[in-house]
Coordinates of C-alpha atoms in Angstrom, one line a residue:
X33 CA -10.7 -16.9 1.4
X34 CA -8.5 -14.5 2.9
X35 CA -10.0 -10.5 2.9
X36 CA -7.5 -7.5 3.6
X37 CA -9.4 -4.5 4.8
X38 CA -7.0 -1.4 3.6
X39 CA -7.7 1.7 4.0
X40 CA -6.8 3.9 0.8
X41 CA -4.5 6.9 1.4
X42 CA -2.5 9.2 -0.5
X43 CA 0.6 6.6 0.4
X44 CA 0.3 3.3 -1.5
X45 CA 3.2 1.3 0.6
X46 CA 2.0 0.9 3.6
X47 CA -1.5 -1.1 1.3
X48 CA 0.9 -2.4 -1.1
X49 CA 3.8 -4.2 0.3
X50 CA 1.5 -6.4 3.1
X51 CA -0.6 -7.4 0.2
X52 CA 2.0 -8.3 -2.1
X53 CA 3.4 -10.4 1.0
X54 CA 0.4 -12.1 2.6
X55 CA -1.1 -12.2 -0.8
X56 CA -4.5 -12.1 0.1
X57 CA -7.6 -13.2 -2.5
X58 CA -9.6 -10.3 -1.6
X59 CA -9.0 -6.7 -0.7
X60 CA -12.0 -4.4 0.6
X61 CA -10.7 -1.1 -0.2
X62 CA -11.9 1.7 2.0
X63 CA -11.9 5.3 0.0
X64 CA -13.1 8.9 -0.1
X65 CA -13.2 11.2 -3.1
X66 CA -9.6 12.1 -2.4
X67 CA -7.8 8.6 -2.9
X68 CA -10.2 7.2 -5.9
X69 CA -7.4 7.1 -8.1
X70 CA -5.2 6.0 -5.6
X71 CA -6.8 2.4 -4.9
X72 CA -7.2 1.6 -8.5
X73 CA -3.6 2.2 -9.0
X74 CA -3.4 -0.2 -6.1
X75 CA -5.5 -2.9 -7.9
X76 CA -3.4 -2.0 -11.1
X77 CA -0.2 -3.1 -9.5
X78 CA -1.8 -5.7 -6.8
X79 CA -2.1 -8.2 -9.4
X80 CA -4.9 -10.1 -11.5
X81 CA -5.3 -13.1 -8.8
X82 CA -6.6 -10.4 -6.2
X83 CA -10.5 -9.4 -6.1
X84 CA -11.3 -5.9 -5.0
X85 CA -14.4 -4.4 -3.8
X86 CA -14.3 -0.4 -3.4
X87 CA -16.2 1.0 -0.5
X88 CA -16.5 4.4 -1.2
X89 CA -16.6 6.9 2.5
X90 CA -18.3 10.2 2.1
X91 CA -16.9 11.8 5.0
X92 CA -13.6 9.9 6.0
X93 CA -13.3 11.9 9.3
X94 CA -16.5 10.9 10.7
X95 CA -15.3 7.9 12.9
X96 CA -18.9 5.9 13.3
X97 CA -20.0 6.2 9.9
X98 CA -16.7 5.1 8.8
X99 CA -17.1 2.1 11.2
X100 CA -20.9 1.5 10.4
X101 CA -20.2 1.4 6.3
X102 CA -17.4 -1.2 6.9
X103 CA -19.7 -2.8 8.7
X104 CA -22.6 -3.3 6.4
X105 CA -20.2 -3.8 3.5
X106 CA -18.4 -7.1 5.7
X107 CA -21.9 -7.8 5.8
X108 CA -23.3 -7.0 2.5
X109 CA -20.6 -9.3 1.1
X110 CA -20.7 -12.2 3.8
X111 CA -17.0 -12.2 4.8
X112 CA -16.2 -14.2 7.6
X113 CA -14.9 -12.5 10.1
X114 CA -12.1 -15.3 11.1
X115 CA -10.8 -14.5 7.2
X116 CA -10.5 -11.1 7.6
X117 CA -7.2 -9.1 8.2
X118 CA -7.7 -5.5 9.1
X119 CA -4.5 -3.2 7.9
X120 CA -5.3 0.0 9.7
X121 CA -1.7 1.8 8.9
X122 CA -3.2 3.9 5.8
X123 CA -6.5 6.8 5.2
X124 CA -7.5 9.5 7.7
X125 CA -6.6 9.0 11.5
X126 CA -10.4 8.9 12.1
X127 CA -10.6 6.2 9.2
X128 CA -7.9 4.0 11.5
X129 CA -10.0 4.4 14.8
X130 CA -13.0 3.1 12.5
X131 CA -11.1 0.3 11.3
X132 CA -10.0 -1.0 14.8
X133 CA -13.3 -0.4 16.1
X134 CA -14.7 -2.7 13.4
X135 CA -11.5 -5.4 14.3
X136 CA -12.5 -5.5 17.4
X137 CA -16.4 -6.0 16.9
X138 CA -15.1 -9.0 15.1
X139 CA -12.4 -9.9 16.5
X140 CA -10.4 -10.3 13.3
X141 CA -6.5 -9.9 13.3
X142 CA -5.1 -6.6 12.2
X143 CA -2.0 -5.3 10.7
X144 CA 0.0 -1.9 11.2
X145 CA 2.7 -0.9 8.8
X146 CA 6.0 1.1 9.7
X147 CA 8.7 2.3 7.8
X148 CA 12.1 3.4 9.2
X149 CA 15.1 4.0 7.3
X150 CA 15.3 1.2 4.4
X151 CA 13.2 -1.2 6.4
X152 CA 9.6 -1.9 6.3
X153 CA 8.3 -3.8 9.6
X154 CA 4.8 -5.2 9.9
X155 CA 3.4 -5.8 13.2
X156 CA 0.5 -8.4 13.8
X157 CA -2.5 -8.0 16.2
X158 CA -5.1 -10.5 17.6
X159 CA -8.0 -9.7 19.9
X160 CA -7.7 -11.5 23.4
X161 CA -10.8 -10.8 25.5
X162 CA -11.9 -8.3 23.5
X163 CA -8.1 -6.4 24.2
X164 CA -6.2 -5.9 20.8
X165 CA -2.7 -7.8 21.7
X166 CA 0.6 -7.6 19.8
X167 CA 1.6 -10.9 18.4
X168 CA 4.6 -9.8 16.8
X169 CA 6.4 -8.0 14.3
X170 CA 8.8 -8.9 11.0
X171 CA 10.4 -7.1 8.4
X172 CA 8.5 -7.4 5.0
X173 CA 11.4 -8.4 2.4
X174 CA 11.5 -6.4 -0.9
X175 CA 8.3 -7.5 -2.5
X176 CA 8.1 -4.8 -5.1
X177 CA 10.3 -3.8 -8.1
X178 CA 10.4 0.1 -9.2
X179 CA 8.0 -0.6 -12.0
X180 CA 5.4 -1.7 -8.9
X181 CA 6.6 1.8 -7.1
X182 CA 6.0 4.2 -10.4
X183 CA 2.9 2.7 -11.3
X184 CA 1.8 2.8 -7.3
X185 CA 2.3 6.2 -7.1
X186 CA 2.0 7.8 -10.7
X187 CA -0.1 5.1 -12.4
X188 CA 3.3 5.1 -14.8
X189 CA 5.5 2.2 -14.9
X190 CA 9.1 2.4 -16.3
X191 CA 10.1 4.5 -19.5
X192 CA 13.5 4.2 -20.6
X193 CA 14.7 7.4 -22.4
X194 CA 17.8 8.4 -24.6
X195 CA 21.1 9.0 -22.9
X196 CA 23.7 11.1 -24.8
X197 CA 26.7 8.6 -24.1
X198 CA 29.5 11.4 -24.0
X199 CA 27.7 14.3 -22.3
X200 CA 28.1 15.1 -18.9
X201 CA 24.9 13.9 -17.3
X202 CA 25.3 10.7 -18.4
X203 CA 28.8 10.2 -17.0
X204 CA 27.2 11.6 -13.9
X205 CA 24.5 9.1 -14.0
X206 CA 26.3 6.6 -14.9
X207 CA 28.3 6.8 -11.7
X208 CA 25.5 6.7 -9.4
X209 CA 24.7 4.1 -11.1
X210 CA 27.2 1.7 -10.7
X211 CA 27.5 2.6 -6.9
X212 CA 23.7 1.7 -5.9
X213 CA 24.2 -1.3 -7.5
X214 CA 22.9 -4.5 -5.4
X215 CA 23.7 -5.6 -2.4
X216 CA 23.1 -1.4 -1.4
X217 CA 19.8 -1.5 -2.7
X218 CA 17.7 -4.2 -4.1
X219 CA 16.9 -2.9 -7.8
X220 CA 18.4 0.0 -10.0
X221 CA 17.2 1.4 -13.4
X222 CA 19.0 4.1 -15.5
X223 CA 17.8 6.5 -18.1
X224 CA 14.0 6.4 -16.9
X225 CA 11.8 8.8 -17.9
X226 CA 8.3 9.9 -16.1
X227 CA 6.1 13.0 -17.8
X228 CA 8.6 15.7 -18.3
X229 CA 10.5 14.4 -15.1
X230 CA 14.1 13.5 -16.3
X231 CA 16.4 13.3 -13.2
X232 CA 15.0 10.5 -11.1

């Protein structure tokens, strides 16, 4: 049974698109009192075939007790350590040395998430002699539609609302919409709605 470690940040991309592409069973979610919300949005929109177990940090800048909890919990839940993947792109910069640290006690594989431009690129890592080595990198196709984004960031999917046909707006809106039609992006949505938000 495949385990993503993730550590929760304010951004749910750089957790959201690897697991919607490795599509892990498990996902040990590592969070502070800041991102609680934030990683059960992310097991909102992860889907119902994927198990998560929260692993609440007190102090997410305290690099060994960061590394020590992750520890105990990998433990605590007997996860194999050749079924673990280690995606140490999101949380505190002290939460990411913890989470390589922990990789490389292992010796599980890790992840790191970039995002340029329109592109998302995942590179891989494997421990070799106990020296983290690149294996290589890919771009991660789109694996999310902007229902998964809205609810990802706002816990609010897609709301359509009531456009005027005539008024001015909606000619206005109308035109963007027909020019970011695909192949320029991979998904559009018109007249949406989020709280009192209406120009998105």
């Amino acid at each position: 049974m495949t385990t993503h470690i993730i550590l929760t940040g304010e951004q749910p991309l750089p957790n959201l698109l690897p697991l919607r592409h490795y599509r892990p069973e498990a996902v040990l979610a590592v969070y502070s009192s800041r991102t609680e919300n934030a990683w059960r949005r992310l097991a909102e929109v992860a889907g119902g075939g994927v198990r998560f177990y929260p692993l609440f940090i007190r102090d997410p800048y305290d690099i060994f007790a960061v590394q020590e909890a992750l520890q105990q919990e990998i433990d605590r839940l007997a996860l194999p350590p050749a079924e673990l993947v280690v995606n140490f792109t999101g949380g505190t910069k002290p939460m990411s040395l913890a989470a390589y640290f922990a990789a490389a006690a292992l010796g599980a594989p890790m992840i790191y998430i970039q995002s340029e431009g329109k592109q998302t690129r995942c590179y891989e890592y494997t421990f070799t002699g106990g020296r983290a080595a690149l294996r290589g990198s890919f771009i991660i196709p789109g694996v999310i539609t902007i229902d998964d984004y809205l609810k990802a960031h706002t816990g609010q999917g897609v709301r359509p609302r009531k456009m005027e046909a005539n008024d001015y707006g909606h000619r206005f809106e109308m035109a963007i919409y027909e020019a970011l039609q695909p192949p320029a992006v991979d998904e559009t949505a018109r007249a949406v709605s989020l709280d009192d938000t209406v120009d998105i």
